[in-house]
Amino acid sequence: MNKENVIMSYEERGREKMRRLCETLNYDYENNSDITEHFDGTLHYHGKDYLIEVKDRNIKFKDYPTIMYEQYKDDALKEAVEQLGANGAFYVCFYDNEAFIFNVYNDDVQSITPTNVPCNKYTAFDGGKVEKSVYLLPKRLAKKYTVE
């Protein structure tokens, strides 16, 4: 499978889990059809629209106390919120059937200082290591759900 197909399979898997979670919670979720955008979908809830960034992470990192959230993703997501006039945004990280949902505008989340860490250049496949500016989000700040 080529690199683009690997990335798309991760994207589709995360979006499918998000759709199933929203179905369980009776939330109206719509996938973003433009994969070049900096958000994966829109959650319609009580007449408001929230942008959603979804990641489906490797289960081997499930027991870490924090979840990595790239600073450039946060910047791009917040810029999209402003441009589209959305009411807010959420970062959703799946580990197998567990979902951790962070409100990126929550004061506790916003108070976290980014740090530079060596990471794989691409999450979905090995492209070498690079320094990335990331937020290490404590799992205690997330709402946790199980996806059926």
PDB file of C-alpha atoms in Angstrom:
ATOM      1  CA  MET A   1       0.000   0.000   0.000  1.00  0.00           C
ATOM      2  CA  ASN A   2       1.445   3.392  -0.927  1.00  0.00           C
ATOM      3  CA  LYS A   3       1.887   6.199   1.624  1.00  0.00           C
ATOM      4  CA  GLU A   4      -1.208   8.132   0.552  1.00  0.00           C
ATOM      5  CA  ASN A   5      -3.383   5.016   0.865  1.00  0.00           C
ATOM      6  CA  VAL A   6      -1.957   4.270   4.312  1.00  0.00           C
ATOM      7  CA  ILE A   7      -2.803   7.790   5.469  1.00  0.00           C
ATOM      8  CA  MET A   8      -6.298   7.553   3.971  1.00  0.00           C
ATOM      9  CA  SER A   9      -6.954   4.212   5.698  1.00  0.00           C
ATOM     10  CA  TYR A  10      -6.102   5.794   9.084  1.00  0.00           C
ATOM     11  CA  GLU A  11      -8.247   8.835   8.272  1.00  0.00           C
ATOM     12  CA  GLU A  12     -11.205   6.705   7.245  1.00  0.00           C
ATOM     13  CA  ARG A  13     -10.879   4.431  10.278  1.00  0.00           C
ATOM     14  CA  GLY A  14     -10.865   7.395  12.675  1.00  0.00           C
ATOM     15  CA  ARG A  15     -13.793   9.075  10.945  1.00  0.00           C
ATOM     16  CA  GLU A  16     -15.791   5.841  11.008  1.00  0.00           C
ATOM     17  CA  LYS A  17     -15.182   5.477  14.752  1.00  0.00           C
ATOM     18  CA  MET A  18     -16.264   9.101  15.246  1.00  0.00           C
ATOM     19  CA  ARG A  19     -19.447   8.470  13.254  1.00  0.00           C
ATOM     20  CA  ARG A  20     -20.240   5.392  15.381  1.00  0.00           C
ATOM     21  CA  LEU A  21     -19.548   7.265  18.626  1.00  0.00           C
ATOM     22  CA  CYS A  22     -21.822  10.141  17.615  1.00  0.00           C
ATOM     23  CA  GLU A  23     -24.500   7.661  16.614  1.00  0.00           C
ATOM     24  CA  THR A  24     -24.304   6.104  20.098  1.00  0.00           C
ATOM     25  CA  LEU A  25     -24.467   9.521  21.774  1.00  0.00           C
ATOM     26  CA  ASN A  26     -27.250  10.749  19.448  1.00  0.00           C
ATOM     27  CA  TYR A  27     -25.066  13.542  18.083  1.00  0.00           C
ATOM     28  CA  ASP A  28     -25.258  14.586  14.452  1.00  0.00           C
ATOM     29  CA  TYR A  29     -21.808  14.142  12.879  1.00  0.00           C
ATOM     30  CA  GLU A  30     -20.868  14.965   9.316  1.00  0.00           C
ATOM     31  CA  ASN A  31     -17.559  13.939   7.729  1.00  0.00           C
ATOM     32  CA  ASN A  32     -15.578  16.667   6.037  1.00  0.00           C
ATOM     33  CA  SER A  33     -15.333  15.575   2.414  1.00  0.00           C
ATOM     34  CA  ASP A  34     -12.229  17.721   1.813  1.00  0.00           C
ATOM     35  CA  ILE A  35      -9.340  15.742   3.277  1.00  0.00           C
ATOM     36  CA  THR A  36      -6.948  18.665   2.804  1.00  0.00           C
ATOM     37  CA  GLU A  37      -8.801  20.670   5.467  1.00  0.00           C
ATOM     38  CA  HIS A  38      -7.500  20.757   9.039  1.00  0.00           C
ATOM     39  CA  PHE A  39     -10.534  19.079  10.530  1.00  0.00           C
ATOM     40  CA  ASP A  40     -12.214  15.745   9.924  1.00  0.00           C
ATOM     41  CA  GLY A  41     -15.824  16.635  10.468  1.00  0.00           C
ATOM     42  CA  THR A  42     -18.494  18.752  12.049  1.00  0.00           C
ATOM     43  CA  LEU A  43     -20.553  17.909  15.095  1.00  0.00           C
ATOM     44  CA  HIS A  44     -23.995  19.516  15.150  1.00  0.00           C
ATOM     45  CA  TYR A  45     -25.214  19.733  18.728  1.00  0.00           C
ATOM     46  CA  HIS A  46     -28.065  21.834  20.177  1.00  0.00           C
ATOM     47  CA  GLY A  47     -28.074  24.120  17.142  1.00  0.00           C
ATOM     48  CA  LYS A  48     -24.319  24.730  17.259  1.00  0.00           C
ATOM     49  CA  ASP A  49     -21.518  23.516  15.012  1.00  0.00           C
ATOM     50  CA  TYR A  50     -18.195  22.233  16.322  1.00  0.00           C
ATOM     51  CA  LEU A  51     -15.225  21.221  14.201  1.00  0.00           C
ATOM     52  CA  ILE A  52     -13.669  17.853  15.014  1.00  0.00           C
ATOM     53  CA  GLU A  53     -10.076  16.703  14.489  1.00  0.00           C
ATOM     54  CA  VAL A  54      -9.816  12.918  14.802  1.00  0.00           C
ATOM     55  CA  LYS A  55      -6.765  10.719  15.310  1.00  0.00           C
ATOM     56  CA  ASP A  56      -6.753   6.944  15.502  1.00  0.00           C
ATOM     57  CA  ARG A  57      -3.590   6.055  17.408  1.00  0.00           C
ATOM     58  CA  ASN A  58      -1.660   2.859  17.851  1.00  0.00           C
ATOM     59  CA  ILE A  59      -2.941   0.834  20.790  1.00  0.00           C
ATOM     60  CA  LYS A  60       0.615   0.376  22.139  1.00  0.00           C
ATOM     61  CA  PHE A  61       0.532   4.012  23.352  1.00  0.00           C
ATOM     62  CA  LYS A  62      -2.794   3.587  25.160  1.00  0.00           C
ATOM     63  CA  ASP A  63      -1.291   3.485  28.663  1.00  0.00           C
ATOM     64  CA  TYR A  64       0.605   6.775  28.412  1.00  0.00           C
ATOM     65  CA  PRO A  65      -0.790   9.439  30.801  1.00  0.00           C
ATOM     66  CA  THR A  66      -0.855  12.059  28.034  1.00  0.00           C
ATOM     67  CA  ILE A  67      -2.004  12.295  24.446  1.00  0.00           C
ATOM     68  CA  MET A  68       0.109  14.080  21.860  1.00  0.00           C
ATOM     69  CA  TYR A  69      -1.573  16.903  19.933  1.00  0.00           C
ATOM     70  CA  GLU A  70       0.511  18.725  17.355  1.00  0.00           C
ATOM     71  CA  GLN A  71       0.670  22.494  17.718  1.00  0.00           C
ATOM     72  CA  TYR A  72       0.278  23.114  13.996  1.00  0.00           C
ATOM     73  CA  LYS A  73      -2.953  21.051  14.069  1.00  0.00           C
ATOM     74  CA  ASP A  74      -4.261  23.149  16.953  1.00  0.00           C
ATOM     75  CA  ASP A  75      -3.402  26.389  15.151  1.00  0.00           C
ATOM     76  CA  ALA A  76      -5.014  25.210  11.907  1.00  0.00           C
ATOM     77  CA  LEU A  77      -8.125  23.901  13.668  1.00  0.00           C
ATOM     78  CA  LYS A  78      -8.659  27.176  15.531  1.00  0.00           C
ATOM     79  CA  GLU A  79      -8.113  29.139  12.326  1.00  0.00           C
ATOM     80  CA  ALA A  80     -10.776  26.996  10.607  1.00  0.00           C
ATOM     81  CA  VAL A  81     -13.176  27.649  13.506  1.00  0.00           C
ATOM     82  CA  GLU A  82     -12.693  31.380  13.008  1.00  0.00           C
ATOM     83  CA  GLN A  83     -12.974  31.261   9.211  1.00  0.00           C
ATOM     84  CA  LEU A  84     -16.096  29.080   9.220  1.00  0.00           C
ATOM     85  CA  GLY A  85     -17.774  30.734  12.197  1.00  0.00           C
ATOM     86  CA  ALA A  86     -18.014  27.464  14.118  1.00  0.00           C
ATOM     87  CA  ASN A  87     -18.867  27.476  17.810  1.00  0.00           C
ATOM     88  CA  GLY A  88     -15.782  25.570  18.921  1.00  0.00           C
ATOM     89  CA  ALA A  89     -13.607  22.547  18.266  1.00  0.00           C
ATOM     90  CA  PHE A  90     -12.711  19.181  19.697  1.00  0.00           C
ATOM     91  CA  TYR A  91      -9.652  16.978  19.334  1.00  0.00           C
ATOM     92  CA  VAL A  92     -10.623  13.304  19.468  1.00  0.00           C
ATOM     93  CA  CYS A  93      -8.061  10.560  19.929  1.00  0.00           C
ATOM     94  CA  PHE A  94      -9.040   6.906  19.582  1.00  0.00           C
ATOM     95  CA  TYR A  95      -7.121   3.959  21.003  1.00  0.00           C
ATOM     96  CA  ASP A  96      -8.898   0.864  19.738  1.00  0.00           C
ATOM     97  CA  ASN A  97     -12.463   1.312  21.050  1.00  0.00           C
ATOM     98  CA  GLU A  98     -11.715   4.114  23.551  1.00  0.00           C
ATOM     99  CA  ALA A  99     -12.206   7.747  22.642  1.00  0.00           C
ATOM    100  CA  PHE A 100     -10.609  10.675  24.477  1.00  0.00           C
ATOM    101  CA  ILE A 101     -12.285  13.974  23.604  1.00  0.00           C
ATOM    102  CA  PHE A 102     -10.665  17.316  24.376  1.00  0.00           C
ATOM    103  CA  ASN A 103     -12.336  20.695  24.045  1.00  0.00           C
ATOM    104  CA  VAL A 104      -9.436  22.667  22.551  1.00  0.00           C
ATOM    105  CA  TYR A 105     -10.891  25.911  23.954  1.00  0.00           C
ATOM    106  CA  ASN A 106     -11.054  24.582  27.521  1.00  0.00           C
ATOM    107  CA  ASP A 107      -8.985  26.808  29.857  1.00  0.00           C
ATOM    108  CA  ASP A 108      -7.023  23.838  31.244  1.00  0.00           C
ATOM    109  CA  VAL A 109      -6.183  22.623  27.740  1.00  0.00           C
ATOM    110  CA  GLN A 110      -5.210  26.120  26.589  1.00  0.00           C
ATOM    111  CA  SER A 111      -2.905  26.576  29.569  1.00  0.00           C
ATOM    112  CA  ILE A 112      -0.657  23.709  28.423  1.00  0.00           C
ATOM    113  CA  THR A 113       2.636  24.889  26.943  1.00  0.00           C
ATOM    114  CA  PRO A 114       3.819  23.114  23.804  1.00  0.00           C
ATOM    115  CA  THR A 115       7.080  21.233  23.902  1.00  0.00           C
ATOM    116  CA  ASN A 116       9.392  19.955  21.174  1.00  0.00           C
ATOM    117  CA  VAL A 117       9.713  16.196  20.954  1.00  0.00           C
ATOM    118  CA  PRO A 118      11.310  13.857  18.417  1.00  0.00           C
ATOM    119  CA  CYS A 119       8.543  12.097  16.491  1.00  0.00           C
ATOM    120  CA  ASN A 120       8.060  10.140  13.326  1.00  0.00           C
ATOM    121  CA  LYS A 121       7.720  12.577  10.442  1.00  0.00           C
ATOM    122  CA  TYR A 122       4.466  10.840   9.501  1.00  0.00           C
ATOM    123  CA  THR A 123       2.177   9.201  12.024  1.00  0.00           C
ATOM    124  CA  ALA A 124       0.957   6.481   9.683  1.00  0.00           C
ATOM    125  CA  PHE A 125       4.334   5.237   8.436  1.00  0.00           C
ATOM    126  CA  ASP A 126       8.049   5.623   8.999  1.00  0.00           C
ATOM    127  CA  GLY A 127       9.405   8.711   7.295  1.00  0.00           C
ATOM    128  CA  GLY A 128      12.272   9.353   9.663  1.00  0.00           C
ATOM    129  CA  LYS A 129      12.368  11.412  12.854  1.00  0.00           C
ATOM    130  CA  VAL A 130      11.797  15.156  13.168  1.00  0.00           C
ATOM    131  CA  GLU A 131      11.263  17.582  16.045  1.00  0.00           C
ATOM    132  CA  LYS A 132       7.593  18.501  16.422  1.00  0.00           C
ATOM    133  CA  SER A 133       5.995  21.093  18.633  1.00  0.00           C
ATOM    134  CA  VAL A 134       3.266  19.250  20.528  1.00  0.00           C
ATOM    135  CA  TYR A 135       0.909  19.616  23.439  1.00  0.00           C
ATOM    136  CA  LEU A 136       1.002  16.687  25.836  1.00  0.00           C
ATOM    137  CA  LEU A 137      -2.628  16.630  26.894  1.00  0.00           C
ATOM    138  CA  PRO A 138      -3.289  14.864  30.209  1.00  0.00           C
ATOM    139  CA  LYS A 139      -5.972  12.237  29.732  1.00  0.00           C
ATOM    140  CA  ARG A 140      -7.726  13.510  32.864  1.00  0.00           C
ATOM    141  CA  LEU A 141      -8.759  16.616  30.861  1.00  0.00           C
ATOM    142  CA  ALA A 142     -10.618  14.509  28.301  1.00  0.00           C
ATOM    143  CA  LYS A 143     -14.067  13.054  28.304  1.00  0.00           C
ATOM    144  CA  LYS A 144     -13.655   9.332  27.784  1.00  0.00           C
ATOM    145  CA  TYR A 145     -16.108   7.167  25.841  1.00  0.00           C
ATOM    146  CA  THR A 146     -16.232   3.622  24.526  1.00  0.00           C
ATOM    147  CA  VAL A 147     -17.137   3.084  20.886  1.00  0.00           C
ATOM    148  CA  GLU A 148     -19.498   0.197  20.173  1.00  0.00           C
TER     149      GLU A 148
END
